[in-house]
Amino acid sequence: MDIGYIASGLLVGTLVGLTGVGGGSLMTPLLVFLFNFAPQTAIGTDLLFAAITKTGGVLVHHNKHQSVEWKIVGLLALGSLPAALTVIYLLTYVVEKDNGVTQLMTTTLGVALILTAISLIFRSVFTRKSQEHEIALQRKTHHERFGRWQNLLTVLTGLILGALVTLTSVGAGALGTVILLFLYPRLATVRIVGTDLAHAIPLTAVAGLGHMHMGNVDLVLLGSLLVGSLPGIYVGSYFSAKIPERVLRPVLASLLILIGVKFVL
């Protein structure tokens, strides 16, 4: 195991614990720019990394807080898993394996990072709106914003996230949370986060295994990242209450925009 990879896992784990932002938006650029991994390898390895690390978060949310809305998870998965499998199939058998594939994944990754940064900026707005409906939250009701179109829009959200996450490893965390806050404004924030985490596990697992089939996963790298990230998440969570969120989120959003623009260009 490489000490540099372990240190990177520790750094990203700490930032995830501090900010709540998924590791994909942080880990993949780090692997590409700092360690010169090909975007395909960085994305594939990070997807399995995310599937493993998010499992612990779901266990906490479901067993301790009972904060997973399984109906919403199912609707999201109905769109995201077929989308992930379709993207893997296209990358494996249809799209020519040349520099065009790398360029497609790099550009999409850049756009995903910029969208994630924007979602970070507006996340607090949607969070405040969802907290205004305290009575509805205590009753655990959804009060769905779009009525009979709600289920279809949730499936379409899953489809978009499935394609985006499979191509970039980014989007299952911050971006998914913001979209759910918009679709379900009266659902408690803790339930939004728990639901988003629960959906991210099968999505990142399916996408990661697909990338493994394509030869895009470095298992030694994966093990090193996990060794560093697990204690990092604990450390970050401990200090998250001591560092104001209003300081962390703009800094992180600015960093993601800079990295995203670099990928796009």
PDB file of C-alpha atoms in Angstrom:
ATOM      1  CA  MET A   1       0.000   0.000   0.000  1.00  0.00           C
ATOM      2  CA  ASP A   2       1.273   3.464  -0.922  1.00  0.00           C
ATOM      3  CA  ILE A   3       1.429   6.013   1.892  1.00  0.00           C
ATOM      4  CA  GLY A   4       0.434   8.750  -0.559  1.00  0.00           C
ATOM      5  CA  TYR A   5      -2.819   6.967  -1.417  1.00  0.00           C
ATOM      6  CA  ILE A   6      -3.554   6.378   2.275  1.00  0.00           C
ATOM      7  CA  ALA A   7      -2.927  10.070   3.003  1.00  0.00           C
ATOM      8  CA  SER A   8      -5.262  11.017   0.144  1.00  0.00           C
ATOM      9  CA  GLY A   9      -7.958   8.755   1.574  1.00  0.00           C
ATOM     10  CA  LEU A  10      -7.449  10.384   4.973  1.00  0.00           C
ATOM     11  CA  LEU A  11      -7.720  13.882   3.484  1.00  0.00           C
ATOM     12  CA  VAL A  12     -10.862  13.151   1.476  1.00  0.00           C
ATOM     13  CA  GLY A  13     -12.451  11.233   4.352  1.00  0.00           C
ATOM     14  CA  THR A  14     -11.850  14.178   6.660  1.00  0.00           C
ATOM     15  CA  LEU A  15     -13.369  16.621   4.154  1.00  0.00           C
ATOM     16  CA  VAL A  16     -16.374  14.339   3.679  1.00  0.00           C
ATOM     17  CA  GLY A  17     -16.850  14.202   7.445  1.00  0.00           C
ATOM     18  CA  LEU A  18     -16.540  17.995   7.686  1.00  0.00           C
ATOM     19  CA  THR A  19     -18.784  18.965   4.774  1.00  0.00           C
ATOM     20  CA  GLY A  20     -21.014  15.985   4.045  1.00  0.00           C
ATOM     21  CA  VAL A  21     -20.055  16.165   0.367  1.00  0.00           C
ATOM     22  CA  GLY A  22     -19.562  12.826  -1.351  1.00  0.00           C
ATOM     23  CA  GLY A  23     -15.998  11.700  -1.949  1.00  0.00           C
ATOM     24  CA  GLY A  24     -16.427  11.449  -5.723  1.00  0.00           C
ATOM     25  CA  SER A  25     -16.223  15.186  -6.263  1.00  0.00           C
ATOM     26  CA  LEU A  26     -13.000  15.280  -4.245  1.00  0.00           C
ATOM     27  CA  MET A  27     -11.310  11.921  -4.768  1.00  0.00           C
ATOM     28  CA  THR A  28     -11.489  11.615  -8.555  1.00  0.00           C
ATOM     29  CA  PRO A  29      -9.815  14.980  -9.315  1.00  0.00           C
ATOM     30  CA  LEU A  30      -7.165  14.211  -6.692  1.00  0.00           C
ATOM     31  CA  LEU A  31      -6.315  10.880  -8.345  1.00  0.00           C
ATOM     32  CA  VAL A  32      -6.187  12.463 -11.813  1.00  0.00           C
ATOM     33  CA  PHE A  33      -4.182  15.593 -11.032  1.00  0.00           C
ATOM     34  CA  LEU A  34      -1.971  14.519  -8.117  1.00  0.00           C
ATOM     35  CA  PHE A  35      -1.256  10.875  -8.996  1.00  0.00           C
ATOM     36  CA  ASN A  36      -1.755  11.041 -12.780  1.00  0.00           C
ATOM     37  CA  PHE A  37      -4.265   8.213 -12.962  1.00  0.00           C
ATOM     38  CA  ALA A  38      -6.283   7.951 -16.164  1.00  0.00           C
ATOM     39  CA  PRO A  39      -9.795   9.395 -15.669  1.00  0.00           C
ATOM     40  CA  GLN A  40     -11.320   5.945 -16.337  1.00  0.00           C
ATOM     41  CA  THR A  41      -9.281   4.320 -13.553  1.00  0.00           C
ATOM     42  CA  ALA A  42      -9.911   7.171 -11.124  1.00  0.00           C
ATOM     43  CA  ILE A  43     -13.659   7.044 -11.774  1.00  0.00           C
ATOM     44  CA  GLY A  44     -13.962   3.243 -11.611  1.00  0.00           C
ATOM     45  CA  THR A  45     -11.930   2.930  -8.410  1.00  0.00           C
ATOM     46  CA  ASP A  46     -13.753   5.832  -6.774  1.00  0.00           C
ATOM     47  CA  LEU A  47     -17.154   4.282  -7.514  1.00  0.00           C
ATOM     48  CA  LEU A  48     -16.336   1.120  -5.549  1.00  0.00           C
ATOM     49  CA  PHE A  49     -14.700   3.273  -2.866  1.00  0.00           C
ATOM     50  CA  ALA A  50     -17.972   5.225  -2.554  1.00  0.00           C
ATOM     51  CA  ALA A  51     -20.114   2.082  -2.412  1.00  0.00           C
ATOM     52  CA  ILE A  52     -18.102   0.739   0.529  1.00  0.00           C
ATOM     53  CA  THR A  53     -17.805   3.969   2.514  1.00  0.00           C
ATOM     54  CA  LYS A  54     -21.465   4.953   2.077  1.00  0.00           C
ATOM     55  CA  THR A  55     -22.637   1.590   3.449  1.00  0.00           C
ATOM     56  CA  GLY A  56     -21.548   2.596   6.952  1.00  0.00           C
ATOM     57  CA  GLY A  57     -23.467   5.855   6.660  1.00  0.00           C
ATOM     58  CA  VAL A  58     -26.666   4.065   5.670  1.00  0.00           C
ATOM     59  CA  LEU A  59     -26.371   1.648   8.606  1.00  0.00           C
ATOM     60  CA  VAL A  60     -26.259   4.643  10.933  1.00  0.00           C
ATOM     61  CA  HIS A  61     -29.174   6.423   9.249  1.00  0.00           C
ATOM     62  CA  HIS A  62     -31.407   3.347   9.028  1.00  0.00           C
ATOM     63  CA  ASN A  63     -30.626   1.584  12.310  1.00  0.00           C
ATOM     64  CA  LYS A  64     -30.142   4.637  14.538  1.00  0.00           C
ATOM     65  CA  HIS A  65     -32.289   7.368  12.970  1.00  0.00           C
ATOM     66  CA  GLN A  66     -34.762   5.294  10.893  1.00  0.00           C
ATOM     67  CA  SER A  67     -34.307   8.014   8.289  1.00  0.00           C
ATOM     68  CA  VAL A  68     -34.394   6.132   4.973  1.00  0.00           C
ATOM     69  CA  GLU A  69     -37.471   6.529   2.751  1.00  0.00           C
ATOM     70  CA  TRP A  70     -37.319   3.199   0.951  1.00  0.00           C
ATOM     71  CA  LYS A  71     -40.121   4.050  -1.498  1.00  0.00           C
ATOM     72  CA  ILE A  72     -38.095   6.994  -2.803  1.00  0.00           C
ATOM     73  CA  VAL A  73     -34.958   4.837  -2.920  1.00  0.00           C
ATOM     74  CA  GLY A  74     -36.849   2.316  -5.053  1.00  0.00           C
ATOM     75  CA  LEU A  75     -38.122   4.983  -7.460  1.00  0.00           C
ATOM     76  CA  LEU A  76     -34.649   6.475  -7.858  1.00  0.00           C
ATOM     77  CA  ALA A  77     -33.123   3.033  -8.425  1.00  0.00           C
ATOM     78  CA  LEU A  78     -35.787   2.276 -11.036  1.00  0.00           C
ATOM     79  CA  GLY A  79     -34.196   4.999 -13.153  1.00  0.00           C
ATOM     80  CA  SER A  80     -30.558   4.979 -12.044  1.00  0.00           C
ATOM     81  CA  LEU A  81     -29.652   1.280 -12.250  1.00  0.00           C
ATOM     82  CA  PRO A  82     -30.836   0.760 -15.856  1.00  0.00           C
ATOM     83  CA  ALA A  83     -29.109   4.043 -16.780  1.00  0.00           C
ATOM     84  CA  ALA A  84     -25.856   2.878 -15.170  1.00  0.00           C
ATOM     85  CA  LEU A  85     -25.994  -0.475 -16.969  1.00  0.00           C
ATOM     86  CA  THR A  86     -26.769   1.256 -20.277  1.00  0.00           C
ATOM     87  CA  VAL A  87     -23.790   3.611 -19.926  1.00  0.00           C
ATOM     88  CA  ILE A  88     -21.486   0.696 -19.043  1.00  0.00           C
ATOM     89  CA  TYR A  89     -22.752  -1.248 -22.074  1.00  0.00           C
ATOM     90  CA  LEU A  90     -22.215   1.731 -24.382  1.00  0.00           C
ATOM     91  CA  LEU A  91     -18.710   2.376 -23.028  1.00  0.00           C
ATOM     92  CA  THR A  92     -17.816  -1.314 -23.360  1.00  0.00           C
ATOM     93  CA  TYR A  93     -19.327  -2.349 -26.686  1.00  0.00           C
ATOM     94  CA  VAL A  94     -20.456   0.703 -28.672  1.00  0.00           C
ATOM     95  CA  VAL A  95     -18.205   3.690 -28.061  1.00  0.00           C
ATOM     96  CA  GLU A  96     -14.789   3.321 -29.635  1.00  0.00           C
ATOM     97  CA  LYS A  97     -12.007   2.952 -27.074  1.00  0.00           C
ATOM     98  CA  ASP A  98      -9.869   5.906 -28.048  1.00  0.00           C
ATOM     99  CA  ASN A  99      -9.085   9.390 -26.824  1.00  0.00           C
ATOM    100  CA  GLY A 100     -12.675  10.369 -27.526  1.00  0.00           C
ATOM    101  CA  VAL A 101     -13.875   8.252 -24.589  1.00  0.00           C
ATOM    102  CA  THR A 102     -11.359   9.855 -22.263  1.00  0.00           C
ATOM    103  CA  GLN A 103     -12.369  13.308 -23.481  1.00  0.00           C
ATOM    104  CA  LEU A 104     -16.065  12.522 -22.987  1.00  0.00           C
ATOM    105  CA  MET A 105     -15.514  11.323 -19.414  1.00  0.00           C
ATOM    106  CA  THR A 106     -13.198  14.233 -18.593  1.00  0.00           C
ATOM    107  CA  THR A 107     -15.582  16.881 -19.918  1.00  0.00           C
ATOM    108  CA  THR A 108     -18.595  15.284 -18.221  1.00  0.00           C
ATOM    109  CA  LEU A 109     -16.618  15.086 -14.988  1.00  0.00           C
ATOM    110  CA  GLY A 110     -15.863  18.808 -15.201  1.00  0.00           C
ATOM    111  CA  VAL A 111     -19.524  19.679 -15.763  1.00  0.00           C
ATOM    112  CA  ALA A 112     -20.560  17.408 -12.868  1.00  0.00           C
ATOM    113  CA  LEU A 113     -18.092  19.131 -10.536  1.00  0.00           C
ATOM    114  CA  ILE A 114     -19.426  22.568 -11.492  1.00  0.00           C
ATOM    115  CA  LEU A 115     -23.027  21.389 -10.923  1.00  0.00           C
ATOM    116  CA  THR A 116     -22.009  19.949  -7.568  1.00  0.00           C
ATOM    117  CA  ALA A 117     -20.431  23.268  -6.577  1.00  0.00           C
ATOM    118  CA  ILE A 118     -23.616  25.130  -7.535  1.00  0.00           C
ATOM    119  CA  SER A 119     -25.704  22.639  -5.561  1.00  0.00           C
ATOM    120  CA  LEU A 120     -23.524  23.278  -2.513  1.00  0.00           C
ATOM    121  CA  ILE A 121     -24.205  26.996  -2.754  1.00  0.00           C
ATOM    122  CA  PHE A 122     -27.986  26.550  -2.960  1.00  0.00           C
ATOM    123  CA  ARG A 123     -28.273  23.585  -0.617  1.00  0.00           C
ATOM    124  CA  SER A 124     -28.770  25.771   2.446  1.00  0.00           C
ATOM    125  CA  VAL A 125     -31.673  27.556   0.718  1.00  0.00           C
ATOM    126  CA  PHE A 126     -33.540  24.310   0.090  1.00  0.00           C
ATOM    127  CA  THR A 127     -32.665  23.065   3.575  1.00  0.00           C
ATOM    128  CA  ARG A 128     -34.203  26.142   5.194  1.00  0.00           C
ATOM    129  CA  LYS A 129     -37.374  25.732   3.147  1.00  0.00           C
ATOM    130  CA  SER A 130     -37.711  22.083   4.153  1.00  0.00           C
ATOM    131  CA  GLN A 131     -37.308  22.980   7.823  1.00  0.00           C
ATOM    132  CA  GLU A 132     -40.230  25.426   7.678  1.00  0.00           C
ATOM    133  CA  HIS A 133     -42.709  22.542   7.697  1.00  0.00           C
ATOM    134  CA  GLU A 134     -41.950  21.151  11.157  1.00  0.00           C
ATOM    135  CA  ILE A 135     -45.362  19.570  11.747  1.00  0.00           C
ATOM    136  CA  ALA A 136     -45.234  17.689   8.461  1.00  0.00           C
ATOM    137  CA  LEU A 137     -41.724  16.509   9.259  1.00  0.00           C
ATOM    138  CA  GLN A 138     -42.745  15.063  12.596  1.00  0.00           C
ATOM    139  CA  ARG A 139     -45.509  13.133  10.851  1.00  0.00           C
ATOM    140  CA  LYS A 140     -42.944  11.930   8.270  1.00  0.00           C
ATOM    141  CA  THR A 141     -45.187  12.924   5.390  1.00  0.00           C
ATOM    142  CA  HIS A 142     -43.819  13.850   1.979  1.00  0.00           C
ATOM    143  CA  HIS A 143     -46.421  16.425   0.813  1.00  0.00           C
ATOM    144  CA  GLU A 144     -45.119  15.811  -2.665  1.00  0.00           C
ATOM    145  CA  ARG A 145     -44.587  18.974  -4.691  1.00  0.00           C
ATOM    146  CA  PHE A 146     -45.720  17.645  -8.095  1.00  0.00           C
ATOM    147  CA  GLY A 147     -48.694  15.448  -7.224  1.00  0.00           C
ATOM    148  CA  ARG A 148     -49.325  12.640  -9.723  1.00  0.00           C
ATOM    149  CA  TRP A 149     -46.103  13.483 -11.584  1.00  0.00           C
ATOM    150  CA  GLN A 150     -44.001  12.995  -8.459  1.00  0.00           C
ATOM    151  CA  ASN A 151     -43.113   9.329  -8.990  1.00  0.00           C
ATOM    152  CA  LEU A 152     -42.217   9.851 -12.650  1.00  0.00           C
ATOM    153  CA  LEU A 153     -40.004  12.845 -11.833  1.00  0.00           C
ATOM    154  CA  THR A 154     -38.269  10.832  -9.113  1.00  0.00           C
ATOM    155  CA  VAL A 155     -37.541   8.017 -11.582  1.00  0.00           C
ATOM    156  CA  LEU A 156     -36.244  10.550 -14.134  1.00  0.00           C
ATOM    157  CA  THR A 157     -34.018  12.034 -11.424  1.00  0.00           C
ATOM    158  CA  GLY A 158     -32.604   8.573 -10.809  1.00  0.00           C
ATOM    159  CA  LEU A 159     -32.011   8.114 -14.540  1.00  0.00           C
ATOM    160  CA  ILE A 160     -30.030  11.361 -14.778  1.00  0.00           C
ATOM    161  CA  LEU A 161     -28.022  10.578 -11.641  1.00  0.00           C
ATOM    162  CA  GLY A 162     -27.347   7.034 -12.861  1.00  0.00           C
ATOM    163  CA  ALA A 163     -25.839   8.208 -16.145  1.00  0.00           C
ATOM    164  CA  LEU A 164     -23.897  11.058 -14.532  1.00  0.00           C
ATOM    165  CA  VAL A 165     -22.471   8.982 -11.679  1.00  0.00           C
ATOM    166  CA  THR A 166     -21.429   6.126 -13.988  1.00  0.00           C
ATOM    167  CA  LEU A 167     -19.622   8.508 -16.317  1.00  0.00           C
ATOM    168  CA  THR A 168     -17.971  10.647 -13.620  1.00  0.00           C
ATOM    169  CA  SER A 169     -18.394   9.086 -10.114  1.00  0.00           C
ATOM    170  CA  VAL A 170     -19.786  12.526  -9.130  1.00  0.00           C
ATOM    171  CA  GLY A 171     -23.387  13.483  -8.355  1.00  0.00           C
ATOM    172  CA  ALA A 172     -24.728  10.823  -5.997  1.00  0.00           C
ATOM    173  CA  GLY A 173     -23.995  12.998  -2.949  1.00  0.00           C
ATOM    174  CA  ALA A 174     -24.457  16.761  -3.006  1.00  0.00           C
ATOM    175  CA  LEU A 175     -26.320  16.911  -6.328  1.00  0.00           C
ATOM    176  CA  GLY A 176     -28.694  14.083  -5.419  1.00  0.00           C
ATOM    177  CA  THR A 177     -29.448  15.661  -2.048  1.00  0.00           C
ATOM    178  CA  VAL A 178     -30.322  19.048  -3.553  1.00  0.00           C
ATOM    179  CA  ILE A 179     -32.658  17.519  -6.148  1.00  0.00           C
ATOM    180  CA  LEU A 180     -34.442  15.525  -3.438  1.00  0.00           C
ATOM    181  CA  LEU A 181     -34.786  18.659  -1.301  1.00  0.00           C
ATOM    182  CA  PHE A 182     -36.478  20.300  -4.284  1.00  0.00           C
ATOM    183  CA  LEU A 183     -38.760  17.343  -5.051  1.00  0.00           C
ATOM    184  CA  TYR A 184     -39.684  16.674  -1.403  1.00  0.00           C
ATOM    185  CA  PRO A 185     -39.525  20.084   0.338  1.00  0.00           C
ATOM    186  CA  ARG A 186     -41.358  18.943   3.472  1.00  0.00           C
ATOM    187  CA  LEU A 187     -39.257  15.871   4.108  1.00  0.00           C
ATOM    188  CA  ALA A 188     -36.856  16.253   7.029  1.00  0.00           C
ATOM    189  CA  THR A 189     -33.282  16.943   5.971  1.00  0.00           C
ATOM    190  CA  VAL A 190     -31.990  13.929   7.895  1.00  0.00           C
ATOM    191  CA  ARG A 191     -34.383  11.744   5.904  1.00  0.00           C
ATOM    192  CA  ILE A 192     -33.267  13.338   2.623  1.00  0.00           C
ATOM    193  CA  VAL A 193     -29.628  12.575   3.464  1.00  0.00           C
ATOM    194  CA  GLY A 194     -30.399   9.020   4.597  1.00  0.00           C
ATOM    195  CA  THR A 195     -32.457   8.323   1.471  1.00  0.00           C
ATOM    196  CA  ASP A 196     -29.797   9.762  -0.828  1.00  0.00           C
ATOM    197  CA  LEU A 197     -27.113   7.641   0.862  1.00  0.00           C
ATOM    198  CA  ALA A 198     -29.212   4.479   0.579  1.00  0.00           C
ATOM    199  CA  HIS A 199     -29.780   5.065  -3.148  1.00  0.00           C
ATOM    200  CA  ALA A 200     -26.093   5.795  -3.754  1.00  0.00           C
ATOM    201  CA  ILE A 201     -24.971   2.349  -2.547  1.00  0.00           C
ATOM    202  CA  PRO A 202     -26.565   0.156  -5.264  1.00  0.00           C
ATOM    203  CA  LEU A 203     -25.879   2.822  -7.891  1.00  0.00           C
ATOM    204  CA  THR A 204     -22.154   3.158  -7.132  1.00  0.00           C
ATOM    205  CA  ALA A 205     -21.826  -0.604  -6.644  1.00  0.00           C
ATOM    206  CA  VAL A 206     -23.389  -1.436 -10.032  1.00  0.00           C
ATOM    207  CA  ALA A 207     -21.434   1.314 -11.795  1.00  0.00           C
ATOM    208  CA  GLY A 208     -18.206   0.351 -10.004  1.00  0.00           C
ATOM    209  CA  LEU A 209     -18.553  -3.340 -10.842  1.00  0.00           C
ATOM    210  CA  GLY A 210     -19.239  -2.365 -14.445  1.00  0.00           C
ATOM    211  CA  HIS A 211     -16.032  -0.348 -14.522  1.00  0.00           C
ATOM    212  CA  MET A 212     -14.208  -3.280 -12.929  1.00  0.00           C
ATOM    213  CA  HIS A 213     -15.442  -5.458 -15.783  1.00  0.00           C
ATOM    214  CA  MET A 214     -13.959  -2.880 -18.150  1.00  0.00           C
ATOM    215  CA  GLY A 215     -10.621  -3.014 -16.298  1.00  0.00           C
ATOM    216  CA  ASN A 216     -10.980   0.473 -14.808  1.00  0.00           C
ATOM    217  CA  VAL A 217     -10.500  -0.436 -11.116  1.00  0.00           C
ATOM    218  CA  ASP A 218      -7.156  -0.500  -9.278  1.00  0.00           C
ATOM    219  CA  LEU A 219      -7.703  -2.796  -6.286  1.00  0.00           C
ATOM    220  CA  VAL A 220      -4.446  -1.858  -4.535  1.00  0.00           C
ATOM    221  CA  LEU A 221      -5.387   1.806  -4.813  1.00  0.00           C
ATOM    222  CA  LEU A 222      -8.890   1.023  -3.539  1.00  0.00           C
ATOM    223  CA  GLY A 223      -7.533  -0.734  -0.442  1.00  0.00           C
ATOM    224  CA  SER A 224      -5.141   2.122   0.336  1.00  0.00           C
ATOM    225  CA  LEU A 225      -7.874   4.736   0.017  1.00  0.00           C
ATOM    226  CA  LEU A 226     -10.147   2.814   2.373  1.00  0.00           C
ATOM    227  CA  VAL A 227      -7.408   2.481   4.989  1.00  0.00           C
ATOM    228  CA  GLY A 228      -7.050   6.257   5.077  1.00  0.00           C
ATOM    229  CA  SER A 229     -10.649   7.353   4.564  1.00  0.00           C
ATOM    230  CA  LEU A 230     -12.421   5.463   7.337  1.00  0.00           C
ATOM    231  CA  PRO A 231     -10.557   7.176  10.209  1.00  0.00           C
ATOM    232  CA  GLY A 232     -10.677  10.408   8.209  1.00  0.00           C
ATOM    233  CA  ILE A 233     -14.476  10.396   8.127  1.00  0.00           C
ATOM    234  CA  TYR A 234     -14.516   9.934  11.909  1.00  0.00           C
ATOM    235  CA  VAL A 235     -12.074  12.805  12.459  1.00  0.00           C
ATOM    236  CA  GLY A 236     -13.959  15.102  10.085  1.00  0.00           C
ATOM    237  CA  SER A 237     -17.302  14.317  11.725  1.00  0.00           C
ATOM    238  CA  TYR A 238     -15.824  15.140  15.131  1.00  0.00           C
ATOM    239  CA  PHE A 239     -14.584  18.569  14.043  1.00  0.00           C
ATOM    240  CA  SER A 240     -17.590  19.402  11.839  1.00  0.00           C
ATOM    241  CA  ALA A 241     -19.441  20.957  14.778  1.00  0.00           C
ATOM    242  CA  LYS A 242     -16.459  23.206  15.557  1.00  0.00           C
ATOM    243  CA  ILE A 243     -15.987  24.734  12.072  1.00  0.00           C
ATOM    244  CA  PRO A 244     -18.891  26.873  10.754  1.00  0.00           C
ATOM    245  CA  GLU A 245     -20.572  25.433   7.672  1.00  0.00           C
ATOM    246  CA  ARG A 246     -20.882  28.937   6.202  1.00  0.00           C
ATOM    247  CA  VAL A 247     -17.075  28.988   6.011  1.00  0.00           C
ATOM    248  CA  LEU A 248     -16.509  25.482   4.660  1.00  0.00           C
ATOM    249  CA  ARG A 249     -19.105  25.273   1.902  1.00  0.00           C
ATOM    250  CA  PRO A 250     -18.132  28.404  -0.107  1.00  0.00           C
ATOM    251  CA  VAL A 251     -14.469  27.404   0.017  1.00  0.00           C
ATOM    252  CA  LEU A 252     -15.245  23.874  -1.154  1.00  0.00           C
ATOM    253  CA  ALA A 253     -17.646  25.116  -3.838  1.00  0.00           C
ATOM    254  CA  SER A 254     -14.997  27.509  -5.194  1.00  0.00           C
ATOM    255  CA  LEU A 255     -12.445  24.699  -5.305  1.00  0.00           C
ATOM    256  CA  LEU A 256     -14.827  22.400  -7.182  1.00  0.00           C
ATOM    257  CA  ILE A 257     -15.618  25.111  -9.740  1.00  0.00           C
ATOM    258  CA  LEU A 258     -11.902  25.685 -10.415  1.00  0.00           C
ATOM    259  CA  ILE A 259     -11.272  21.949 -10.821  1.00  0.00           C
ATOM    260  CA  GLY A 260     -14.400  21.547 -12.972  1.00  0.00           C
ATOM    261  CA  VAL A 261     -13.382  24.342 -15.314  1.00  0.00           C
ATOM    262  CA  LYS A 262      -9.920  22.780 -15.649  1.00  0.00           C
ATOM    263  CA  PHE A 263     -11.457  19.427 -16.632  1.00  0.00           C
ATOM    264  CA  VAL A 264     -13.801  21.057 -19.163  1.00  0.00           C
ATOM    265  CA  LEU A 265     -11.012  23.060 -20.772  1.00  0.00           C
TER     266      LEU A 265
END
